[in-house]
mmCIF file with all atom_site columns, C-alpha atoms in Angstrom:
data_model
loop_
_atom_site.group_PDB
_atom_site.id
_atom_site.type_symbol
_atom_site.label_atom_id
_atom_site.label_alt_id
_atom_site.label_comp_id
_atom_site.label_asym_id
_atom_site.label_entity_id
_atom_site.label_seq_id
_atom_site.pdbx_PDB_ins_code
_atom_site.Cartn_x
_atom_site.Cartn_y
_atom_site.Cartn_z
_atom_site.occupancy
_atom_site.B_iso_or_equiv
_atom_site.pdbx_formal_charge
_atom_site.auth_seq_id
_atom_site.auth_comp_id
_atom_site.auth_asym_id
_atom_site.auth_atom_id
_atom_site.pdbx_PDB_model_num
ATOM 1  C CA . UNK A 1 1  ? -64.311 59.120 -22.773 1.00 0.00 ? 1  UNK A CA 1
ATOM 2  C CA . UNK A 1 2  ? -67.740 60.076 -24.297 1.00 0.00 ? 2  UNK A CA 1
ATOM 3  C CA . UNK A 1 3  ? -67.478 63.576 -23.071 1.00 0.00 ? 3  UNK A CA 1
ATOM 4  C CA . UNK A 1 4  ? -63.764 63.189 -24.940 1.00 0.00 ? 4  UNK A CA 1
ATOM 5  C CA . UNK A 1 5  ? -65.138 62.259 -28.311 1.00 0.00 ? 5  UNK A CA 1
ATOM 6  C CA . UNK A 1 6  ? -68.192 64.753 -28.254 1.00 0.00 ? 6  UNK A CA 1
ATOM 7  C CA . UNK A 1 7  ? -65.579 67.701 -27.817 1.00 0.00 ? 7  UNK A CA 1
ATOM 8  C CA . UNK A 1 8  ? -63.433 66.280 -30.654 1.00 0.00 ? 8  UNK A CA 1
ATOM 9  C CA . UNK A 1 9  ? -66.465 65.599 -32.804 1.00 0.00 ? 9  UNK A CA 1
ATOM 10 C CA . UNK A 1 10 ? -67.654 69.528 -32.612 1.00 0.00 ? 10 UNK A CA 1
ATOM 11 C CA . UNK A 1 11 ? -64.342 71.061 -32.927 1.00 0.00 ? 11 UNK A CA 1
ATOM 12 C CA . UNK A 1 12 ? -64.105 69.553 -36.123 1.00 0.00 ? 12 UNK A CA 1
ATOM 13 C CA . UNK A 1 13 ? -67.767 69.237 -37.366 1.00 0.00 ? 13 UNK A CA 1
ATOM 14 C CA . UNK A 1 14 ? -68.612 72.827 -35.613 1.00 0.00 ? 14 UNK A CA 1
ATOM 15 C CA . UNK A 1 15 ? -71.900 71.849 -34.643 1.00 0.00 ? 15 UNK A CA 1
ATOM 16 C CA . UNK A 1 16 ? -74.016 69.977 -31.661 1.00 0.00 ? 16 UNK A CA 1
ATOM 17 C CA . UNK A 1 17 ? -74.110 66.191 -31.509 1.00 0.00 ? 17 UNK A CA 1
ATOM 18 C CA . UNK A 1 18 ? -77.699 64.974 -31.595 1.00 0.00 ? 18 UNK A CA 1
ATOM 19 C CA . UNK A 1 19 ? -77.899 62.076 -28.423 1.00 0.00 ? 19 UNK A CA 1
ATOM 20 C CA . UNK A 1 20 ? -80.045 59.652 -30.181 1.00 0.00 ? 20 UNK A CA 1
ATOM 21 C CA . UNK A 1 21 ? -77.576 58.589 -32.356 1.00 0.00 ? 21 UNK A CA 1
ATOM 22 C CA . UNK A 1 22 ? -74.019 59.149 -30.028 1.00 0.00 ? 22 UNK A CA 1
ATOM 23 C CA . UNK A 1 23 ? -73.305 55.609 -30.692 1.00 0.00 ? 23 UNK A CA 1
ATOM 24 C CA . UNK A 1 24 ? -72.715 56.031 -34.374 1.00 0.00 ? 24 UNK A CA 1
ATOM 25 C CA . UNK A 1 25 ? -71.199 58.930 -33.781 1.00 0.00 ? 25 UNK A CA 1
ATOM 26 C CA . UNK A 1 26 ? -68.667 57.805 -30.980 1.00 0.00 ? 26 UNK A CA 1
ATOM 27 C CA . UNK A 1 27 ? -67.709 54.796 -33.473 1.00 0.00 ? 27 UNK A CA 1
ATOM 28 C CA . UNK A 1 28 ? -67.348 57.298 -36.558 1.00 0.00 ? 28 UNK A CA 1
ATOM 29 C CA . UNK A 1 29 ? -64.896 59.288 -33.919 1.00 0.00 ? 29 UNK A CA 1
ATOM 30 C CA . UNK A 1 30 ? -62.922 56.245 -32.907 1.00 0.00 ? 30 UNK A CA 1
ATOM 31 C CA . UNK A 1 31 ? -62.328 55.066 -37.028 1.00 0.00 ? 31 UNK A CA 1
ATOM 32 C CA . UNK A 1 32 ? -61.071 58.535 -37.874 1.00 0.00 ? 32 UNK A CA 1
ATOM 33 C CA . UNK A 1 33 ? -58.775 59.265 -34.638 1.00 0.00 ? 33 UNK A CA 1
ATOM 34 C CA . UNK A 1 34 ? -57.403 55.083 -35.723 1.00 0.00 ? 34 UNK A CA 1
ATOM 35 C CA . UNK A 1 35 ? -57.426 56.067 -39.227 1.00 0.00 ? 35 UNK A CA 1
ATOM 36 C CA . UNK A 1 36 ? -55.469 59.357 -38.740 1.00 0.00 ? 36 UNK A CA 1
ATOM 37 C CA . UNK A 1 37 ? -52.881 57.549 -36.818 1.00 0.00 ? 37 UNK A CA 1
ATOM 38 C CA . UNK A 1 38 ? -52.897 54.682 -39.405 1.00 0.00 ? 38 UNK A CA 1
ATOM 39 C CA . UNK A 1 39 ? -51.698 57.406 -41.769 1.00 0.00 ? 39 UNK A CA 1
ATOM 40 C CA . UNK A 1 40 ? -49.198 59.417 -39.372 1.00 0.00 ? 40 UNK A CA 1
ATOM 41 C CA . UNK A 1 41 ? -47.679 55.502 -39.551 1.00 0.00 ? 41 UNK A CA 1
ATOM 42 C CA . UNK A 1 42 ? -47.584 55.084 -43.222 1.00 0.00 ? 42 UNK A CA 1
ATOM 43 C CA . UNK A 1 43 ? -45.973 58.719 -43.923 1.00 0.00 ? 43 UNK A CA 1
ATOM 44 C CA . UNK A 1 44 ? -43.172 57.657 -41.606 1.00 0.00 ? 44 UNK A CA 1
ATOM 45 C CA . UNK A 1 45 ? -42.708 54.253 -43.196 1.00 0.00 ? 45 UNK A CA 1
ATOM 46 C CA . UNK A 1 46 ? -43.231 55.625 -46.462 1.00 0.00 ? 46 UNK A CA 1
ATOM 47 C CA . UNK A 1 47 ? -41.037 58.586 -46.674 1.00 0.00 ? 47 UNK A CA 1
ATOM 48 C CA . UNK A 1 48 ? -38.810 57.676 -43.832 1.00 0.00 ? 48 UNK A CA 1
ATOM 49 C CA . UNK A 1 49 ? -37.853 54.431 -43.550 1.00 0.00 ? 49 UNK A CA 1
ATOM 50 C CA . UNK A 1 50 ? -38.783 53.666 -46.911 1.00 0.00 ? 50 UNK A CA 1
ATOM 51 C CA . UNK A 1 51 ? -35.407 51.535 -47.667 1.00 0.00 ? 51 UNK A CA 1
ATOM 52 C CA . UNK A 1 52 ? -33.352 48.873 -45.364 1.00 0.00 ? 52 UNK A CA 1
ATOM 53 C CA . UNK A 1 53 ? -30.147 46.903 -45.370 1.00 0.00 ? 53 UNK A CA 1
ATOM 54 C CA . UNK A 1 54 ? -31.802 45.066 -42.482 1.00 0.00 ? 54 UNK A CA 1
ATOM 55 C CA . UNK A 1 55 ? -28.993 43.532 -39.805 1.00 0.00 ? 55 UNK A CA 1
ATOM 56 C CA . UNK A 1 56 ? -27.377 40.528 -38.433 1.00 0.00 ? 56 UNK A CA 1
ATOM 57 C CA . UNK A 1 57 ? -27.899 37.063 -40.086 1.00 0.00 ? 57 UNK A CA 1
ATOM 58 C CA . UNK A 1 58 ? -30.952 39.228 -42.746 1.00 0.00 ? 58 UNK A CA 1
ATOM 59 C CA . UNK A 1 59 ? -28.297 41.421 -44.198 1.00 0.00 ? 59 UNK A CA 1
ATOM 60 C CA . UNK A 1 60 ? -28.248 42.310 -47.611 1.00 0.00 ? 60 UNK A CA 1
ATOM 61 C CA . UNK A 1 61 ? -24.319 41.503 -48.523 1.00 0.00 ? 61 UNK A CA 1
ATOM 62 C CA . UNK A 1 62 ? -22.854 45.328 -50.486 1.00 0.00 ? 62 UNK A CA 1
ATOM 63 C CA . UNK A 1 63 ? -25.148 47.169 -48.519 1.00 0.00 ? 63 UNK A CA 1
ATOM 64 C CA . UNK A 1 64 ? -24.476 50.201 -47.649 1.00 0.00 ? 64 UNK A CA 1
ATOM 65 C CA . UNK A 1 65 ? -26.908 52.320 -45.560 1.00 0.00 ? 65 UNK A CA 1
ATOM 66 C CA . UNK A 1 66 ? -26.414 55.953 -46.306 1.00 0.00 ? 66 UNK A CA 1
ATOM 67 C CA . UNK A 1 67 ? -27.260 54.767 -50.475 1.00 0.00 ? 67 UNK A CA 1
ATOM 68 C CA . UNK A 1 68 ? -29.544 51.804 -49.140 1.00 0.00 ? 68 UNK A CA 1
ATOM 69 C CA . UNK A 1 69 ? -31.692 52.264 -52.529 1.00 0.00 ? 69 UNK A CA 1
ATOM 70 C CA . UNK A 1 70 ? -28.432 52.785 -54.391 1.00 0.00 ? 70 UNK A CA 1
ATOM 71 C CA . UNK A 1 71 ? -26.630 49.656 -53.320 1.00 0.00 ? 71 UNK A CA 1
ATOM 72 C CA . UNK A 1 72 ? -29.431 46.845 -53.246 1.00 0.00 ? 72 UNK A CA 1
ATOM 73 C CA . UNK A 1 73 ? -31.464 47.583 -49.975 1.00 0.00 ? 73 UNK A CA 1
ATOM 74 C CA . UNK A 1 74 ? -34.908 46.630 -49.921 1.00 0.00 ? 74 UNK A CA 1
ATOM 75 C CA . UNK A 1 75 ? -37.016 49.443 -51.060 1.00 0.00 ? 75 UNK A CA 1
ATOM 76 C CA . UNK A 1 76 ? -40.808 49.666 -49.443 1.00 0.00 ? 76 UNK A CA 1
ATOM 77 C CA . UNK A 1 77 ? -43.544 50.067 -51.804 1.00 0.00 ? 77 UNK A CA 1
ATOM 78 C CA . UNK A 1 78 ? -47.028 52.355 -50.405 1.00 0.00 ? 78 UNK A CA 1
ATOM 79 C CA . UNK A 1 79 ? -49.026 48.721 -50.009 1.00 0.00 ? 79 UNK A CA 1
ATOM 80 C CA . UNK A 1 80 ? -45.907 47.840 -47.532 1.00 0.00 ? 80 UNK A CA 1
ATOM 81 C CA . UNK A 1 81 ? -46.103 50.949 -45.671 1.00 0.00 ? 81 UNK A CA 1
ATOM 82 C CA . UNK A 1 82 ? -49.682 50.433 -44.931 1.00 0.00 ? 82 UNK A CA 1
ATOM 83 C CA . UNK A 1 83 ? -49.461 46.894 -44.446 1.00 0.00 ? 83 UNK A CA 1
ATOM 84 C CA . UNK A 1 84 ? -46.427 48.008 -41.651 1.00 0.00 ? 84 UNK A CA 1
ATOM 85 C CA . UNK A 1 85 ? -48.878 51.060 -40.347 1.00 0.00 ? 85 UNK A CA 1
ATOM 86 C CA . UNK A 1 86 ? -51.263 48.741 -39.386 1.00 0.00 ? 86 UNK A CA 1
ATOM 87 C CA . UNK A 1 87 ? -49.773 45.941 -37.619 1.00 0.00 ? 87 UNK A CA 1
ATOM 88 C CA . UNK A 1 88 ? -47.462 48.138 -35.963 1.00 0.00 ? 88 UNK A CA 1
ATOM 89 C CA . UNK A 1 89 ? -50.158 50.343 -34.619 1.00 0.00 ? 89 UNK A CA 1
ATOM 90 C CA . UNK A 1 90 ? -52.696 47.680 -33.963 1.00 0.00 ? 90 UNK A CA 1
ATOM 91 C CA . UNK A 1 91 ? -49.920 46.111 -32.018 1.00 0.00 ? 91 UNK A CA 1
ATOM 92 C CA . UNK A 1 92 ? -50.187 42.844 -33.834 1.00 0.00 ? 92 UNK A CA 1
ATOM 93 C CA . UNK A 1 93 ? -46.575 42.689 -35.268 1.00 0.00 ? 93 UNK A CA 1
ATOM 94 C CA . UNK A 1 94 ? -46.527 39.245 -37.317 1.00 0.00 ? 94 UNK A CA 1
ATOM 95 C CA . UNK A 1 95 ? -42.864 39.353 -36.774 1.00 0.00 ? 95 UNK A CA 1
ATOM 96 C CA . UNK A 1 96 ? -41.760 38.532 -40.552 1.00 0.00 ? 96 UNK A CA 1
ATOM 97 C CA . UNK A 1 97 ? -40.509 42.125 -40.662 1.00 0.00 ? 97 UNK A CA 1
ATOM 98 C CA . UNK A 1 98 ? -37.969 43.242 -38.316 1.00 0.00 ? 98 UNK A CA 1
ATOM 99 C CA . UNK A 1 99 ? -35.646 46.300 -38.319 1.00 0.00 ? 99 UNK A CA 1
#
C-alpha cells in the first residue's frame, strides 16, 4: 500500500517523496483519494438524484417522478448531498434516508 500511495503522490506532485516525513505524506494521500470520492458522491446526489417521490408507505401523494420537482418531490439542497456523500461512502448509513 505504501509503495501505492508514493506512486500516486508523484504522479500528481511530479516530484520525489522525502522518507522522513512518509507518514504525513501517506495520511495527506489517504484525505485526498477519501475526499475525491466524497465529491464523485455529492455530484451524483447533487445533480442526479437531486429530487425524490420516495416509495411505499414515505410517498409523497401527486407525485409524479418524471416532474418530481414539478409536482411536490423533495428537492436536495448541496448541504444534503454532502451530508448523503458521506454517510453513504463512509458506510455509516443512519437509515433516516432511504430511496
Amino acid at each position: 500500500i505504501d509503495a501505492s500511495l508514493h506512486r500516486v503522490e508523484r504522479f500528481l506532485s511530479g516530484r520525489e517523496v522525502r522518507k522522513g516525513c512518509g507518514r504525513w505524506h501517506r495520511l495527506i494521500s489517504a484525505t485526498m483519494i477519501f475526499l475525491f470520492f466524497v465529491l464523485l458522491w455529492v455530484l451524483f446526489f447533487r445533480f442526479y438524484e437531486d429530487c425524490t417521490c420516495s416509495y411505499g408507505f414515505t410517498q409523497i401523494e401527486g407525485c409524479v417522478v418524471e416532474r418530481c420537482a414539478e409536482t411536490g418531490g423533495n428537492e436536495k439542497t448541496l448541504v444534503d448531498a454532502v451530508y448523503m456523500a458521506i454517510i453513504s461512502f463512509s458506510t455509516v448509513g443512519f437509515g433516516d434516508y432511504t430511496p
